[in-house]
Amino acid sequence: MTTSYLRPTTLDEALAALATTPTARVLAGGTDWMIPARAGAVPDALINIFRVEQLRSIRRTGDALELGACVTVAQLLKSKDVLQAAPVLWKAADRFASPLVRSRATLGGNLCNASPAADLSLALLACDATVTLASKGGRRSLTVEELVLGPRKTALGPGELLVGVRVPIRAGQVSRFEKSGPRPALEISAAAVAFTATVEGGRLTGVRIACGAVAPVPMRAKKAEALVEGRALDPALIEAAVEAAAGEVTPIDDVRATARYRRRLVAAYVRRCLEACTDDRRLHAAAS
Amino acid sequence: MQPQVEIRFTLNHRVVTAAVPPTMALLELVRDRFQLTGAKLGCGEGECGACALLMDGEPVLGCLTPAVDADGREVLTAEGLCGAKGLSPLQQAFVNEGAVQCGYCTPGMEIAAEAVLLEHPTPTVEEIRRGLEGNLCRCTGYVAIVEAVQAAAGGGR
């Protein structure tokens, strides 16, 4: 079968191309795609959106950070706006693969690849981000939970393209990103936790505890979140939340870790995140 | 049959053209079509950095970058770091500091190190280590490699 290759330079061209060939594979940086492609998995049609400038912008508006789908991980790391307005996303980017991958891997690619271990998706889940899907017919907005349906499975319809991500800015937010691995670089998470909250007068509000690589999709530990929401933390409450989080994740045994070990990692990370909120010095570090 | 995409780009300071299928990796293009065999195929999945190349000054993996994306860009391999007079100061520092053992990782290390120096002309040890975190050396030569980058930075680049 003949493969067609298109490299649109504008978003309109990209959406028109996708409307004409809705089964086309969309290519961004290619860091996930090249491995199966080189092994011979050639798609019917390929639309390369990596050079669409409209999809490469990082914009801070009054109450949100607007990120284009083809913003690379390297761009996230270089952005002061990302560091200040979405620190948990910056921290996930800082632990993402290596500089050689970060220069090409994109935000949209990490979301649409829909890996259970996607670190950026996890961070976006912890900051209540929404994604914008566009097609020739119009636009719609979804949460990360609505977008990612299962391993390698998203809610993107035929002819639809993920064009951007919106992260609401929450003042006074603290955050942490915890991820397993013997060294910081090039680690595919065996388990990861992205945490955000607002701490006021010793009480946590807007608590988000997102857990990665411990369920078919990045998931929020909502029972644990509910336990600590609006409360002042004490050691017993922290332990209750830790237990709740370890209980509500649904990890599997695989080549990277056993389910049992993954639960223990989640417990350790959630404990670390919550304990940091009770300690002014660590709280300050988590806020940066 | 895959389509052949015509691309035109700068490879080691020289404008070149090629017709490539969309699934070809940039590494195969520079090695097999242009006989620039410095960059190596190590793991083929982004774990080792032996295939590192500079694209518009950014370090990329030759094995995971589609060759079609080189179109209109400037690509530099380890061979391209050399000047008219031979080795670049960074490459000479690798020799002086004994940062080469078997040599398989060296072209990728040089490219990653060059990217560090482009971003941080006088890098800290931490910045060098972070910059090289995607490059594996299996002869255990990291200390000498970091020292070579420090020496190059201090040597009036």
Coordinates of C-alpha atoms in Angstrom, one line a residue:
Chain A
M1 CA 0.0 0.0 0.0
T2 CA 1.3 3.4 -0.9
T3 CA 2.1 5.6 2.1
S4 CA 1.4 9.3 1.9
Y5 CA 3.5 11.8 3.8
L6 CA 2.4 15.3 4.5
R7 CA 4.1 18.1 6.4
P8 CA 1.7 20.9 7.0
T9 CA 3.0 24.2 8.1
T10 CA -0.2 25.7 9.6
L11 CA -2.8 24.3 11.9
D12 CA -5.5 24.8 9.2
E13 CA -3.5 22.7 6.7
A14 CA -3.0 20.0 9.3
L15 CA -6.7 19.8 10.1
A16 CA -7.6 19.8 6.4
A17 CA -5.1 16.9 5.8
L18 CA -6.5 15.0 8.8
A19 CA -10.1 15.5 7.5
T20 CA -9.1 14.0 4.2
T21 CA -7.2 11.1 5.7
P22 CA -8.8 10.5 9.1
T23 CA -6.8 7.3 9.6
A24 CA -3.5 9.0 9.1
R25 CA -0.9 8.6 11.9
V26 CA 0.0 12.0 13.4
L27 CA 3.7 12.4 13.9
A28 CA 5.3 14.9 16.3
G29 CA 8.8 14.5 17.7
G30 CA 8.9 10.8 16.7
T31 CA 10.6 9.5 19.9
D32 CA 7.9 6.9 20.4
W33 CA 7.0 6.4 16.8
M34 CA 10.4 5.7 15.3
I35 CA 10.9 2.4 17.1
P36 CA 7.9 0.6 15.6
A37 CA 8.4 2.5 12.3
R38 CA 12.0 1.2 11.9
A39 CA 10.8 -2.3 12.7
G40 CA 8.5 -2.1 9.7
A41 CA 5.2 -0.8 11.1
V42 CA 4.4 1.6 8.3
P43 CA 1.1 3.6 8.6
D44 CA -1.1 4.2 5.5
A45 CA -0.5 7.9 5.8
L46 CA 1.6 10.1 7.9
I47 CA 1.0 13.8 8.9
N48 CA 4.0 15.4 10.5
I49 CA 2.9 18.3 12.7
F50 CA 6.2 18.9 14.4
R51 CA 7.0 22.1 12.4
V52 CA 3.6 23.7 12.8
E53 CA 4.7 26.9 14.6
Q54 CA 1.2 27.6 16.1
L55 CA 1.5 24.3 18.1
R56 CA 4.9 25.3 19.6
S57 CA 3.9 28.3 21.8
I58 CA 3.9 28.7 25.6
R59 CA 1.6 31.5 26.6
R60 CA 0.7 32.8 30.1
T61 CA -2.6 34.5 30.2
G62 CA -4.2 36.0 33.4
D63 CA -5.3 32.8 35.0
A64 CA -3.8 30.0 32.9
L65 CA -0.9 28.7 31.1
E66 CA -1.6 27.8 27.4
L67 CA 0.7 25.2 25.9
G68 CA 0.8 24.1 22.3
A69 CA 0.7 20.3 21.6
C70 CA 4.1 20.3 20.0
V71 CA 5.9 22.1 22.8
T72 CA 8.9 19.9 23.6
V73 CA 10.0 18.8 27.0
A74 CA 13.2 20.9 26.5
Q75 CA 11.0 24.0 25.9
L76 CA 9.0 23.3 29.1
L77 CA 12.3 23.2 31.1
K78 CA 13.5 26.4 29.6
S79 CA 10.3 28.3 30.4
K80 CA 10.2 30.5 33.5
D81 CA 6.4 30.6 33.0
V82 CA 6.1 26.9 33.3
L83 CA 8.4 26.8 36.4
Q84 CA 6.3 29.5 38.1
A85 CA 2.8 28.7 36.9
A86 CA 2.9 24.9 36.7
P87 CA 5.8 23.8 38.9
V88 CA 4.7 20.1 39.0
L89 CA 4.9 20.0 35.2
W90 CA 8.4 21.5 35.3
K91 CA 9.5 18.9 37.8
A92 CA 8.1 16.1 35.7
A93 CA 9.9 17.5 32.7
D94 CA 13.2 17.7 34.7
R95 CA 13.0 14.0 35.4
F96 CA 11.9 13.1 31.8
A97 CA 14.3 10.8 29.9
S98 CA 17.5 12.7 28.8
P99 CA 18.4 15.9 27.0
L100 CA 18.6 13.9 23.8
V101 CA 14.9 12.8 24.1
R102 CA 13.7 16.1 25.7
S103 CA 14.6 18.1 22.6
R104 CA 12.1 16.1 20.5
A105 CA 9.5 14.6 22.8
T106 CA 6.3 16.7 22.9
L107 CA 3.6 17.4 25.4
G108 CA 0.9 16.3 22.9
G109 CA 2.8 13.1 22.1
N110 CA 3.1 12.1 25.7
L111 CA -0.6 12.6 26.2
C112 CA -1.7 10.9 22.9
N113 CA 0.7 8.0 23.2
A114 CA -1.4 7.2 26.3
S115 CA 1.2 5.2 28.2
P116 CA 0.2 4.3 31.8
A117 CA 3.7 5.6 32.8
A118 CA 3.4 8.9 30.9
D119 CA 5.0 11.4 33.4
L120 CA 3.8 14.6 31.7
S121 CA 0.2 13.3 31.6
L122 CA 0.5 12.6 35.3
A123 CA 1.7 16.1 36.1
L124 CA -1.1 17.6 34.0
L125 CA -3.6 15.4 35.8
A126 CA -2.3 16.9 39.1
C127 CA -2.8 20.4 37.9
D128 CA -6.4 20.0 36.6
A129 CA -5.2 20.7 33.0
T130 CA -7.7 20.5 30.1
V131 CA -6.8 19.6 26.6
T132 CA -8.2 21.1 23.4
L133 CA -9.1 18.8 20.5
A134 CA -9.7 20.4 17.1
S135 CA -11.0 19.1 13.9
K136 CA -12.3 20.8 10.7
G137 CA -15.7 20.7 12.3
G138 CA -14.8 22.5 15.5
R139 CA -13.2 22.3 18.9
R140 CA -13.9 20.6 22.2
S141 CA -12.2 20.5 25.6
L142 CA -11.6 17.4 27.7
T143 CA -9.9 16.7 31.0
V144 CA -6.9 14.4 31.0
E145 CA -9.1 11.7 32.6
E146 CA -11.5 12.1 29.7
L147 CA -8.8 12.0 27.1
V148 CA -6.8 9.0 28.2
L149 CA -9.0 5.9 28.2
G150 CA -6.6 3.1 28.4
P151 CA -3.1 1.9 27.5
R152 CA -2.5 3.4 24.0
K153 CA -6.2 4.5 23.8
T154 CA -7.5 8.0 23.7
A155 CA -10.8 9.7 23.2
L156 CA -9.6 11.4 20.0
G157 CA -12.1 10.9 17.2
P158 CA -11.4 10.5 13.5
G159 CA -10.0 13.7 12.1
E160 CA -9.3 15.1 15.5
L161 CA -6.0 16.5 16.6
L162 CA -4.9 17.4 20.1
V163 CA -3.8 21.0 19.6
G164 CA -3.1 22.4 23.1
V165 CA -3.2 22.1 26.9
R166 CA -4.6 24.6 29.3
V167 CA -3.2 24.6 32.9
P168 CA -5.2 26.8 35.4
I169 CA -2.8 28.8 37.6
R170 CA -3.4 28.3 41.3
A171 CA -1.7 30.9 43.6
G172 CA 0.2 29.6 46.5
Q173 CA 0.4 26.1 45.2
V174 CA 2.9 23.6 46.5
S175 CA 3.9 20.6 44.4
R176 CA 6.1 17.5 44.3
F177 CA 6.9 15.0 41.6
E178 CA 8.2 11.7 42.8
K179 CA 9.3 8.9 40.5
S180 CA 11.1 5.6 40.9
G181 CA 14.3 4.5 39.5
P182 CA 18.0 3.8 40.3
R183 CA 19.0 7.1 38.7
P184 CA 17.2 10.3 37.6
A185 CA 17.7 9.9 33.8
L186 CA 16.1 7.6 31.3
E187 CA 13.8 5.9 33.8
I188 CA 10.4 4.7 32.7
S189 CA 8.5 5.0 35.9
A190 CA 7.7 1.8 37.8
A191 CA 5.5 4.2 39.9
A192 CA 5.3 7.9 40.1
V193 CA 3.3 10.5 42.1
A194 CA 2.5 14.0 41.1
F195 CA 1.1 16.1 44.0
T196 CA -0.3 19.6 44.2
A197 CA -2.2 21.4 47.0
T198 CA -2.6 24.8 48.5
V199 CA -1.5 25.1 52.1
E200 CA -3.1 27.7 54.3
G201 CA -2.9 27.9 58.1
G202 CA -1.7 24.3 58.1
R203 CA -4.7 23.1 56.1
L204 CA -4.6 21.5 52.7
T205 CA -7.1 22.5 50.0
G206 CA -7.4 21.6 46.3
V207 CA -5.4 18.4 47.0
R208 CA -4.5 16.4 43.9
I209 CA -2.6 13.1 44.2
A210 CA -2.0 11.7 40.7
C211 CA -0.4 8.2 40.5
G212 CA 1.3 6.9 37.4
A213 CA 2.3 3.4 36.2
V214 CA 0.0 1.8 38.8
A215 CA -3.2 1.5 36.7
P216 CA -4.2 1.3 33.0
V217 CA -4.2 5.1 32.9
P218 CA -2.7 7.9 35.1
M219 CA -5.2 8.1 38.0
R220 CA -6.0 10.3 40.9
A221 CA -6.0 8.7 44.4
K222 CA -9.4 10.3 45.2
K223 CA -10.0 8.5 48.4
A224 CA -6.6 9.7 49.8
E225 CA -7.3 13.2 48.4
A226 CA -10.7 13.3 50.2
L227 CA -9.2 12.2 53.5
V228 CA -6.8 15.2 53.7
E229 CA -8.9 17.8 51.9
G230 CA -9.6 20.8 54.2
R231 CA -7.9 19.2 57.1
A232 CA -4.8 19.9 59.2
L233 CA -2.3 17.1 58.7
D234 CA -1.2 15.0 61.7
P235 CA 0.7 11.7 61.6
A236 CA -2.4 9.5 61.9
L237 CA -4.2 11.3 59.1
I238 CA -1.1 11.0 56.9
E239 CA -0.9 7.3 57.5
A240 CA -4.6 6.9 56.7
A241 CA -4.2 8.8 53.4
V242 CA -1.1 6.7 52.6
E243 CA -3.0 3.5 53.2
A244 CA -6.0 4.8 51.1
A245 CA -3.7 5.7 48.2
A246 CA -1.9 2.3 48.2
G247 CA -5.2 0.6 48.4
E248 CA -6.9 2.4 45.5
V249 CA -4.2 2.0 42.9
T250 CA -4.4 -1.2 40.7
P251 CA -0.8 -2.0 39.7
I252 CA 0.3 -5.1 37.8
D253 CA 3.4 -7.2 37.8
D254 CA 5.6 -6.6 34.8
V255 CA 9.2 -6.4 33.7
R256 CA 9.9 -3.2 35.6
A257 CA 8.4 -4.0 39.0
T258 CA 5.9 -6.2 40.9
A259 CA 2.5 -4.9 41.9
R260 CA 3.4 -5.3 45.5
Y261 CA 6.5 -3.1 45.1
R262 CA 4.5 -0.5 43.1
R263 CA 2.0 -0.2 46.0
R264 CA 4.9 0.3 48.4
L265 CA 6.4 3.0 46.1
V266 CA 3.0 4.8 46.0
A267 CA 2.8 4.7 49.8
A268 CA 6.3 6.0 50.2
Y269 CA 5.7 8.8 47.7
V270 CA 2.4 9.9 49.1
R271 CA 3.9 9.9 52.6
R272 CA 6.8 12.0 51.4
C273 CA 4.4 14.5 49.7
L274 CA 2.2 14.9 52.7
E275 CA 5.0 15.1 55.3
A276 CA 6.6 17.8 53.2
C277 CA 3.4 19.9 53.8
T278 CA 3.9 19.7 57.6
D279 CA 7.4 21.0 57.5
D280 CA 8.0 24.7 56.6
R281 CA 11.4 24.2 55.2
R282 CA 10.4 21.3 52.9
L283 CA 7.2 23.1 52.1
H284 CA 9.2 26.0 50.9
A285 CA 11.3 23.7 48.7
A286 CA 8.2 22.1 47.3
A287 CA 6.8 25.5 46.4
S288 CA 9.7 26.4 44.2
Chain B
M1 CA 6.1 1.3 -1.3
Q2 CA 6.9 4.3 0.8
P3 CA 7.1 7.7 -0.8
Q4 CA 10.6 9.2 -1.2
V5 CA 10.6 12.7 0.4
E6 CA 13.0 15.2 -1.0
I7 CA 14.9 17.0 1.7
R8 CA 17.6 19.7 1.6
F9 CA 19.6 20.5 4.7
T10 CA 23.0 21.5 5.9
L11 CA 25.2 18.6 7.0
N12 CA 28.5 19.5 8.6
H13 CA 28.5 23.0 7.1
R14 CA 27.7 21.8 3.6
V15 CA 24.2 22.0 1.9
V16 CA 23.1 18.5 0.8
T17 CA 20.0 16.9 -0.7
A18 CA 18.5 13.4 -0.3
A19 CA 15.3 11.5 -1.0
V20 CA 14.3 9.5 2.0
P21 CA 11.4 7.4 3.1
P22 CA 9.4 8.8 6.2
T23 CA 10.4 5.9 8.4
M24 CA 14.2 6.3 7.9
A25 CA 16.1 7.5 10.9
L26 CA 18.5 10.4 10.6
L27 CA 21.2 8.1 11.9
E28 CA 20.8 5.8 8.8
L29 CA 20.8 8.8 6.6
V30 CA 24.1 10.3 7.8
R31 CA 25.9 6.9 8.2
D32 CA 24.7 5.0 5.1
R33 CA 24.2 7.8 2.5
F34 CA 26.8 10.2 3.6
Q35 CA 29.3 7.8 5.1
L36 CA 29.6 9.8 8.3
T37 CA 30.1 6.9 10.6
G38 CA 31.0 8.7 13.8
A39 CA 27.5 8.4 15.3
K40 CA 26.9 4.8 16.2
L41 CA 23.8 2.6 16.4
G42 CA 23.9 1.4 20.0
C43 CA 20.5 0.5 21.4
G44 CA 18.3 1.9 18.7
E45 CA 15.7 3.0 21.3
G46 CA 17.0 6.2 22.9
E47 CA 18.7 4.7 25.9
C48 CA 22.4 5.0 25.1
G49 CA 23.1 8.3 23.2
A50 CA 25.8 6.8 21.0
C51 CA 23.9 8.1 17.9
A52 CA 23.6 11.7 19.2
L53 CA 23.6 14.5 16.6
L54 CA 23.2 18.3 16.8
M55 CA 20.2 19.7 15.0
D56 CA 20.0 23.5 14.9
G57 CA 22.2 23.4 18.0
E58 CA 20.0 21.0 19.9
P59 CA 21.1 17.5 20.8
V60 CA 18.9 14.8 19.3
L61 CA 19.0 11.0 18.9
G62 CA 19.9 9.9 15.4
C63 CA 18.0 6.7 15.9
L64 CA 14.7 8.3 17.0
T65 CA 14.7 11.4 14.7
P66 CA 13.0 10.9 11.4
A67 CA 15.4 11.8 8.6
V68 CA 12.6 13.8 6.9
D69 CA 12.8 16.3 9.8
A70 CA 16.3 17.3 8.8
D71 CA 14.7 19.3 6.0
G72 CA 15.8 22.9 6.2
R73 CA 17.9 22.4 9.3
E74 CA 21.5 22.3 10.2
V75 CA 22.8 18.9 11.3
L76 CA 26.2 18.4 12.9
T77 CA 27.9 15.1 13.5
A78 CA 31.1 14.6 15.5
E79 CA 33.0 14.8 12.3
G80 CA 31.5 18.3 11.8
L81 CA 32.9 19.5 15.2
C82 CA 36.4 19.3 13.7
G83 CA 37.7 22.6 12.2
A84 CA 40.1 23.1 9.4
K85 CA 43.0 22.5 11.7
G86 CA 41.7 19.1 13.0
L87 CA 40.2 18.3 16.3
S88 CA 38.1 21.0 18.1
P89 CA 39.3 22.1 21.5
L90 CA 36.6 19.9 23.0
Q91 CA 37.7 16.9 21.1
Q92 CA 41.4 17.6 21.9
A93 CA 40.4 17.8 25.6
F94 CA 38.9 14.3 25.3
V95 CA 42.3 13.1 24.1
N96 CA 44.3 15.1 26.7
E97 CA 42.2 13.9 29.6
G98 CA 42.1 10.3 28.5
A99 CA 38.3 10.4 28.2
V100 CA 38.3 7.7 25.4
Q101 CA 38.6 4.0 26.1
C102 CA 36.9 1.8 23.5
G103 CA 35.6 4.9 21.8
Y104 CA 32.1 3.7 20.9
C105 CA 30.3 6.3 23.0
T106 CA 32.8 9.1 22.2
P107 CA 31.1 10.8 19.2
G108 CA 27.8 10.9 21.1
M109 CA 29.5 12.1 24.2
E110 CA 31.2 14.9 22.2
I111 CA 27.9 16.0 20.7
A112 CA 26.1 16.0 24.0
A113 CA 29.1 17.9 25.5
E114 CA 29.0 20.4 22.7
A115 CA 25.3 21.0 23.5
V116 CA 26.2 21.6 27.1
L117 CA 28.9 24.1 26.2
L118 CA 26.5 25.9 23.7
E119 CA 24.0 26.3 26.6
H120 CA 26.5 26.9 29.4
P121 CA 29.8 28.2 28.2
T122 CA 31.3 27.7 31.7
P123 CA 29.3 24.8 33.0
T124 CA 29.2 23.5 36.5
V125 CA 30.0 19.8 37.1
E126 CA 26.3 19.3 37.8
E127 CA 25.4 20.9 34.4
I128 CA 27.9 18.7 32.6
R129 CA 26.6 15.6 34.3
R130 CA 22.9 16.5 33.6
G131 CA 23.9 17.3 30.0
L132 CA 25.5 13.9 29.6
E133 CA 22.9 11.9 31.4
G134 CA 21.5 10.4 28.2
N135 CA 24.9 9.0 27.1
L136 CA 26.2 5.7 28.4
C137 CA 29.8 4.7 28.6
R138 CA 30.4 1.0 29.3
C139 CA 34.1 1.4 29.9
T140 CA 33.3 3.4 33.1
G141 CA 35.0 6.5 31.9
Y142 CA 32.6 9.2 33.2
V143 CA 35.0 11.1 35.5
A144 CA 37.6 11.6 32.7
I145 CA 34.8 12.7 30.3
V146 CA 33.4 15.3 32.8
E147 CA 37.0 16.5 33.3
A148 CA 37.5 16.8 29.5
V149 CA 34.4 19.0 29.2
Q150 CA 35.6 21.2 32.1
A151 CA 39.0 21.5 30.5
A152 CA 37.4 22.5 27.2
A153 CA 35.3 25.1 28.9
G154 CA 38.3 26.5 30.7
G155 CA 40.5 26.4 27.7
G156 CA 39.4 29.6 26.0
R157 CA 36.8 28.1 23.6

